[in-house]
XYZ file of N, CA and C in Angstrom:
582
model
N 0.833 -1.179 0.012
C -0.020 0.009 -0.004
C 0.877 1.249 0.022
N 0.562 2.221 -0.874
C 1.413 3.412 -0.954
C 0.595 4.631 -0.351
N 1.316 5.265 0.611
C 0.758 6.507 1.212
C 1.411 7.697 0.495
N 0.657 8.470 -0.254
C 1.270 9.556 -0.974
C 1.274 10.856 -0.167
N 0.343 11.009 0.777
C 0.227 12.229 1.544
C 0.924 12.022 2.892
N 1.970 12.820 3.154
C 2.771 12.629 4.355
C 2.767 14.031 5.092
N 2.577 13.949 6.374
C 2.664 15.167 7.215
C 3.579 14.862 8.367
N 4.463 15.829 8.686
C 5.188 15.780 9.902
C 4.414 16.452 11.012
N 4.272 15.760 12.117
C 3.514 16.334 13.328
C 4.551 16.767 14.349
N 4.435 18.028 14.775
C 5.373 18.523 15.732
C 4.658 19.306 16.824
N 5.133 19.178 18.088
C 4.625 20.133 19.117
C 5.107 21.487 18.870
N 4.231 22.524 19.039
C 4.681 23.883 18.908
C 4.204 24.682 20.109
N 4.736 25.921 20.248
C 4.316 26.760 21.347
C 2.837 27.205 21.119
N 2.155 27.494 22.214
C 0.742 27.937 22.030
C 0.484 28.959 23.162
N -0.715 29.579 23.115
C -1.021 30.484 24.146
C -1.184 29.810 25.453
N -1.164 30.602 26.539
C -1.221 30.090 27.907
C -2.426 29.160 28.067
N -2.203 27.956 28.698
C -3.258 27.083 28.981
C -3.612 26.174 27.805
N -2.950 26.345 26.695
C -3.252 25.557 25.490
C -2.041 24.777 25.093
N -2.186 23.799 24.252
C -1.098 23.103 23.637
C -1.416 22.982 22.169
N -0.395 22.809 21.331
C -0.612 22.834 19.866
C 0.347 21.890 19.180
N -0.169 21.424 17.995
C 0.593 20.639 17.093
C 0.568 21.320 15.701
N 1.685 21.208 14.937
C 1.625 21.647 13.586
C 1.746 20.444 12.698
N 1.103 20.525 11.569
C 1.091 19.376 10.543
C 1.671 20.043 9.305
N 2.898 19.644 8.965
C 3.632 20.244 7.879
C 3.764 19.183 6.744
N 3.353 19.558 5.567
C 3.501 18.619 4.398
C 4.956 18.198 4.226
N 5.162 16.866 4.032
C 6.482 16.325 3.899
C 6.861 15.883 2.534
N 5.948 16.089 1.577
C 6.303 15.708 0.203
C 5.591 16.707 -0.715
N 6.012 16.710 -2.009
C 5.595 17.730 -2.947
C 4.180 17.466 -3.506
N 3.640 16.337 -3.229
C 2.236 16.108 -3.794
C 1.133 16.844 -2.996
N 1.478 17.333 -1.843
C 0.523 18.015 -1.023
C 0.677 19.511 -1.260
N -0.494 20.144 -1.091
C -0.437 21.637 -1.143
C 0.463 22.127 0.033
N 0.983 23.345 -0.085
C 1.915 23.812 0.861
C 1.279 24.312 2.159
N 0.031 24.206 2.316
C -0.733 24.643 3.504
C -0.224 23.899 4.781
N -0.053 24.613 5.804
C 0.307 24.051 7.105
C -0.888 24.107 8.028
N -1.206 23.023 8.629
C -2.289 22.943 9.577
C -1.846 23.065 10.951
N -2.697 23.713 11.792
C -2.353 23.779 13.206
C -3.547 23.173 13.997
N -3.197 22.375 15.043
C -4.191 21.771 15.880
C -3.966 22.295 17.276
N -5.000 22.883 17.896
C -4.837 23.435 19.199
C -5.800 22.704 20.185
N -5.303 22.429 21.388
C -6.167 21.731 22.336
C -5.934 22.196 23.743
N -7.023 22.142 24.504
C -7.026 22.367 25.917
C -7.415 21.130 26.601
N -6.557 20.505 27.338
C -6.771 19.230 28.046
C -7.482 18.264 27.044
N -8.553 17.555 27.498
C -9.189 16.634 26.624
C -10.626 17.124 26.273
N -10.858 18.443 26.406
C -12.176 18.868 26.213
C -12.399 19.884 25.091
N -11.331 20.383 24.571
C -11.467 21.414 23.462
C -10.381 21.184 22.429
N -10.862 20.979 21.194
C -9.936 20.752 20.051
C -10.282 21.658 18.926
N -9.328 22.190 18.205
C -9.588 23.030 17.033
C -8.540 22.730 16.015
N -8.928 22.712 14.663
C -8.031 22.570 13.548
C -8.062 23.796 12.700
N -6.904 24.355 12.381
C -6.801 25.586 11.625
C -6.016 25.322 10.354
N -6.361 26.060 9.262
C -5.509 26.090 8.068
C -5.431 27.582 7.670
N -4.154 28.018 7.650
C -3.920 29.424 7.292
C -4.694 30.397 8.242
N -4.666 30.059 9.514
C -5.376 30.815 10.580
C -6.876 30.817 10.513
N -7.439 29.966 9.648
C -8.875 29.900 9.517
C -9.313 28.600 10.207
N -10.264 28.696 11.178
C -10.694 27.565 11.927
C -11.584 26.710 11.111
N -11.184 25.426 10.890
C -11.967 24.500 10.065
C -12.903 23.617 10.893
N -12.376 23.147 11.986
C -13.158 22.229 12.798
C -12.948 22.624 14.287
N -13.985 22.517 15.128
C -13.849 22.753 16.547
C -14.737 21.826 17.299
N -14.232 21.348 18.411
C -14.990 20.557 19.327
C -14.800 21.053 20.754
N -15.865 21.319 21.486
C -15.777 21.809 22.853
C -16.825 20.955 23.607
N -16.358 20.505 24.830
C -17.267 19.716 25.738
C -16.843 19.913 27.144
N -17.792 19.707 28.090
C -17.511 19.752 29.458
C -17.254 18.310 30.002
N -17.455 17.317 29.214
C -17.273 15.950 29.604
C -16.024 15.358 28.904
N -15.075 14.945 29.601
C -13.807 14.471 28.977
C -13.900 13.257 28.112
N -14.599 12.191 28.561
C -14.545 10.931 27.826
C -15.859 10.713 26.930
N -16.605 11.773 26.715
C -17.867 11.527 25.925
C -17.428 11.384 24.453
N -18.314 10.796 23.634
C -18.040 10.782 22.199
C -17.888 12.168 21.679
N -16.914 12.424 20.806
C -16.679 13.760 20.242
C -17.504 13.915 18.979
N -18.593 14.656 19.072
C -19.345 14.993 17.852
C -18.912 16.308 17.377
N -18.526 16.422 16.090
C -17.990 17.648 15.581
C -18.518 17.938 14.149
N -18.416 19.203 13.813
C -18.895 19.659 12.495
C -17.815 20.599 11.935
N -17.768 20.659 10.607
C -16.875 21.628 9.931
C -17.465 23.022 10.070
N -16.618 24.033 10.299
C -17.099 25.396 10.350
C -17.401 25.933 8.935
N -16.469 25.534 7.980
C -16.596 26.212 6.661
C -16.822 25.288 5.506
N -17.077 24.056 5.736
C -17.250 23.076 4.668
C -18.634 22.468 4.808
N -19.473 22.556 3.800
C -20.815 22.061 3.860
C -20.960 20.576 3.569
N -20.309 20.002 2.559
C -20.559 18.603 2.124
C -20.457 17.585 3.276
N -19.490 17.804 4.148
C -19.346 16.796 5.284
C -19.741 17.490 6.549
N -20.398 16.793 7.342
C -20.888 17.366 8.631
C -21.326 16.235 9.551
N -21.500 16.469 10.840
C -22.015 15.547 11.740
C -21.252 14.248 11.906
N -19.999 14.375 12.255
C -19.175 13.197 12.461
C -19.056 12.949 13.972
N -18.806 11.749 14.349
C -18.596 11.342 15.757
C -17.220 10.619 15.836
N -16.491 10.926 16.835
C -15.182 10.333 17.164
C -15.283 9.800 18.620
N -15.159 8.553 18.896
C -15.267 8.053 20.239
C -14.274 6.971 20.577
N -13.816 6.930 21.797
C -12.931 5.867 22.232
C -13.720 4.566 22.235
N -13.042 3.424 21.888
C -13.690 2.120 21.987
C -13.689 1.731 23.418
N -14.480 0.687 23.805
C -14.511 0.246 25.191
C -13.109 0.050 25.721
N -13.000 0.210 27.077
C -11.661 0.129 27.711
C -10.860 -1.136 27.432
N -11.577 -2.241 27.170
C -10.920 -3.513 26.916
C -10.141 -3.550 25.569
N -10.468 -2.573 24.710
C -9.878 -2.562 23.365
C -9.259 -1.160 23.188
N -8.015 -1.168 22.675
C -7.308 0.098 22.422
C -7.587 0.596 21.005
N -8.229 1.767 20.958
C -8.573 2.263 19.670
C -9.734 3.293 19.713
N -10.072 3.830 18.528
C -11.107 4.862 18.429
C -11.895 4.612 17.204
N -13.163 5.030 17.239
C -14.043 4.836 16.097
C -14.495 6.153 15.504
N -14.566 6.264 14.211
C -15.076 7.458 13.510
C -16.257 7.068 12.714
N -17.359 7.731 12.955
C -18.645 7.446 12.213
C -19.319 8.726 11.914
N -20.344 8.699 11.065
C -21.186 9.780 10.685
C -22.467 9.625 11.443
N -23.114 10.739 11.887
C -24.427 10.537 12.554
C -25.367 9.891 11.611
N -26.260 9.014 12.099
C -27.100 8.246 11.242
C -28.135 9.081 10.494
N -28.437 10.245 10.988
C -29.427 11.152 10.359
C -28.917 11.729 9.068
N -27.512 11.706 8.846
C -26.948 12.259 7.679
C -27.265 11.414 6.456
N -27.613 12.033 5.291
C -28.084 11.299 4.104
C -26.975 10.670 3.301
N -25.758 11.261 3.456
C -24.663 10.779 2.649
C -24.208 9.358 3.181
N -23.265 8.782 2.396
C -22.841 7.421 2.720
C -22.260 7.398 4.140
N -22.505 6.357 4.839
C -22.031 6.195 6.216
C -20.544 5.980 6.287
N -19.927 6.638 7.227
C -18.449 6.396 7.454
C -18.359 5.415 8.580
N -17.528 4.431 8.391
C -17.269 3.461 9.407
C -15.782 3.220 9.478
N -15.026 4.029 10.123
C -13.603 3.930 10.231
C -13.206 3.604 11.657
N -12.058 3.021 11.775
C -11.588 2.581 13.100
C -10.020 2.790 13.178
N -9.664 3.649 14.217
C -8.262 3.782 14.509
C -7.856 2.669 15.482
N -6.869 1.834 15.097
C -6.478 0.708 15.951
C -4.985 0.849 16.242
N -4.647 0.531 17.450
C -3.208 0.533 17.804
C -2.524 -0.638 17.251
N -1.309 -0.472 16.699
C -0.528 -1.611 16.061
C 0.851 -1.590 16.713
N 1.145 -2.611 17.438
C 2.458 -2.730 18.071
C 3.555 -2.769 17.038
N 3.331 -3.575 15.982
C 4.333 -3.776 14.988
C 4.668 -2.515 14.180
N 3.693 -1.604 14.151
C 3.963 -0.320 13.473
C 4.176 0.800 14.355
N 4.192 0.532 15.667
C 4.433 1.515 16.739
C 3.573 2.690 16.570
N 2.268 2.512 16.338
C 1.372 3.643 16.224
C -0.055 3.198 15.914
N -0.827 4.059 15.470
C -2.243 3.801 15.092
C -2.428 3.671 13.654
N -3.265 2.766 13.197
C -3.635 2.674 11.818
C -5.153 2.981 11.719
N -5.584 3.612 10.637
C -6.961 3.857 10.453
C -7.455 2.984 9.259
N -8.457 2.186 9.592
C -9.004 1.304 8.567
C -10.427 1.607 8.223
N -10.770 1.364 7.018
C -12.183 1.612 6.564
C -12.931 0.289 6.699
N -13.793 0.181 7.606
C -14.577 -1.029 7.851
C -15.556 -1.337 6.724
N -15.869 -0.325 5.908
C -16.781 -0.527 4.824
C -16.062 -0.903 3.534
N -14.731 -1.071 3.601
C -13.962 -1.386 2.397
C -12.959 -2.546 2.736
N -13.498 -3.597 3.394
C -12.746 -4.811 3.784
C -11.437 -4.436 4.588
N -11.604 -3.536 5.558
C -10.509 -3.164 6.442
C -9.350 -2.565 5.701
N -9.616 -1.753 4.664
C -8.520 -1.112 3.897
C -7.879 -0.087 4.794
N -6.546 -0.105 4.828
C -5.794 0.898 5.704
C -5.684 2.190 4.915
N -6.260 3.273 5.465
C -6.284 4.524 4.796
C -5.438 5.595 5.430
N -4.935 5.325 6.618
C -3.995 6.333 7.293
C -3.225 5.628 8.346
N -2.131 6.315 8.794
C -1.311 5.737 9.870
C -0.652 6.914 10.589
N -0.482 6.790 11.911
C 0.262 7.708 12.750
C 1.387 6.991 13.395
N 2.565 7.562 13.450
C 3.693 7.002 14.156
C 4.466 8.095 14.849
N 5.145 7.762 15.955
C 5.910 8.722 16.688
C 4.999 9.623 17.554
N 5.382 10.913 17.708
C 4.623 11.936 18.452
C 4.094 11.431 19.721
N 4.950 11.038 20.645
C 4.650 10.610 22.040
C 3.985 9.250 22.085
N 3.582 8.725 20.919
C 3.008 7.324 20.936
C 4.169 6.360 21.334
N 5.375 6.707 20.949
C 6.469 5.865 21.325
C 7.550 6.747 21.963
N 7.239 7.876 22.647
C 8.192 8.666 23.323
C 8.901 9.717 22.514
N 8.448 9.986 21.268
C 9.107 10.981 20.422
C 8.441 12.310 20.519
N 9.169 13.414 20.135
C 8.503 14.725 20.123
C 7.925 15.071 18.794
N 8.290 14.345 17.742
C 7.662 14.500 16.406
C 7.130 13.187 15.945
N 6.281 13.250 14.923
C 5.745 12.051 14.382
C 5.387 12.225 12.910
N 4.822 11.166 12.343
C 4.458 11.242 10.908
C 2.936 10.808 10.829
N 2.257 11.431 9.884
C 0.912 10.982 9.559
C 0.898 10.689 8.073
N 0.503 9.478 7.679
C 0.432 9.021 6.329
C -1.035 8.845 5.985
N -1.367 9.401 4.758
C -2.830 9.312 4.311
C -2.786 8.838 2.913
N -3.742 7.991 2.495
C -3.877 7.535 1.115
C -4.243 8.840 0.279
N -3.609 8.946 -0.852
C -3.830 10.090 -1.699
C -5.242 10.086 -2.271
N -5.855 8.970 -2.386
C -7.147 8.926 -3.042
C -8.300 9.388 -2.126
N -7.969 9.732 -0.881
C -9.005 10.316 -0.007
C -9.395 11.730 -0.481
N -10.669 12.063 -0.386
C -11.127 13.434 -0.753
C -10.516 14.384 0.295
N -10.472 15.746 -0.062
C -9.968 16.644 0.800
C -10.736 16.728 2.101
N -12.108 16.644 2.054
C -12.913 16.674 3.196
C -12.580 15.493 4.188
N -12.375 14.322 3.618
C -12.040 13.170 4.455
C -10.656 13.328 4.981
N -9.730 13.905 4.224
C -8.393 14.190 4.746
C -8.505 15.080 5.978
N -9.307 16.058 6.033
C -9.538 16.866 7.191
C -9.961 16.124 8.318
N -10.908 15.181 8.140
C -11.386 14.310 9.230
C -10.205 13.501 9.785
N -9.405 12.999 8.860
C -8.263 12.185 9.316
C -7.261 13.012 10.090
N -6.972 14.202 9.570
C -6.060 15.120 10.270
C -6.544 15.430 11.665
N -7.792 15.796 11.831
C -8.438 16.155 13.067
C -8.445 15.036 14.044
N -8.852 13.837 13.605
C -8.935 12.710 14.592
C -7.480 12.201 14.906
N -6.569 12.238 13.955
C -5.199 11.843 14.280
C -4.620 12.737 15.325
N -4.917 14.085 15.226
C -4.385 15.023 16.184
C -4.990 14.785 17.547
N -6.312 14.390 17.650
C -6.970 14.130 18.878
C -6.168 12.959 19.558
N -5.935 11.921 18.801
C -5.210 10.726 19.341
C -3.808 11.127 19.842
N -3.067 11.953 19.050
C -1.769 12.388 19.434
C -1.845 13.283 20.664
N -2.839 14.201 20.790
C -2.949 15.051 21.920
C -3.287 14.260 23.166
N -4.133 13.239 23.027
C -4.506 12.427 24.186
C -3.255 11.708 24.692
N -2.392 11.227 23.812
C -1.139 10.562 24.145
C -0.202 11.552 24.799
N -0.147 12.753 24.318
C 0.763 13.772 24.897
C 0.240 14.106 26.278
N -1.043 14.331 26.459
C -1.629 14.673 27.818
C -1.373 13.496 28.724
N -1.590 12.249 28.321
C -1.402 11.085 29.204
C 0.048 11.006 29.607
N 0.983 11.289 28.692
C 2.420 11.186 29.033
C 2.768 12.225 30.104
N 2.176 13.426 29.872
C 2.479 14.518 30.836
C 1.878 14.195 32.169
N 0.652 13.687 32.272
C 0.052 13.286 33.488
C 0.762 12.115 34.149
N 1.216 11.155 33.409
C 1.998 10.074 34.008
C 3.245 10.549 34.678
N 3.908 11.515 33.986
C 5.131 12.116 34.582
C 4.822 12.869 35.843
N 3.751 13.644 35.811
C 3.322 14.470 36.983
C 2.979 13.495 38.094
N 2.205 12.448 37.829
C 1.808 11.497 38.840
C 2.980 10.754 39.448
N 4.034 10.445 38.542
C 5.258 9.816 39.042
C 6.026 10.769 40.006
N 6.123 12.028 39.585
C 6.847 13.059 40.383
C 6.127 13.258 41.720
N 4.827 13.304 41.698
C 3.976 13.426 42.960
C 4.199 12.236 43.891
N 4.276 11.042 43.358
C 4.544 9.831 44.148
C 5.883 9.945 44.808
N 6.921 10.391 43.998
C 8.251 10.550 44.527
C 8.262 11.513 45.697
N 7.494 12.646 45.527
C 7.477 13.625 46.662
C 6.802 13.030 47.881
N 5.730 12.294 47.656
C 5.052 11.661 48.790
C 5.950 10.750 49.506
N 6.666 9.869 48.794
C 7.638 8.934 49.386
C 8.716 9.691 50.165
N 9.241 10.728 49.561
C 10.255 11.551 50.190
C 9.763 12.150 51.471
N 8.525 12.620 51.423
C 7.873 13.251 52.642
C 7.705 12.243 53.745
N 7.272 11.085 53.319
C 7.071 9.967 54.313
C 8.393 9.557 54.975
N 9.407 9.493 54.158
C 10.735 9.138 54.695
C 11.248 10.169 55.647
N 11.003 11.497 55.412
C 11.461 12.512 56.328
C 10.705 12.477 57.697
N 9.556 11.921 57.745
C 8.851 11.794 59.022
C 9.558 10.833 59.841
């Protein structure tokens, strides 16, 4: 399988209280547009292209399914992104059933052999349509996103957005794990001093 669309994902500086990723085209077949993904914890996500907000999701509930709509694109709307049950590692991308267009049934699955997540199209005999590697999924500060070139631009945006959510959740979890570890060390040190 050949992935023609390649993006480098990097952490970048963001305004106070926010974190951000940039998605930079890594080959000449992609337009030169750079995307930015901004997030606040696990409850607010936004995707920008040339400072224009394309997609936004805001919620007060951290683990609820993420329902999102495009701000500036009409043909695609009403998508859902949700974690799979705790026993399985992965995420599901679907379209709301009320939408008249063809149903999307994609699944991000963790792959140990590829050290990252792969996105498969359940409606096309589990065809692999995208892949994420690096970017804190295996302890790196940068990563790569691979997308099949045959995907429409609208679907590419869905892939960019959901890939960034997965990357941001991994970044947040890594930071929280470190903070938790440091707090445990402090508690042990405090107990020893008593």
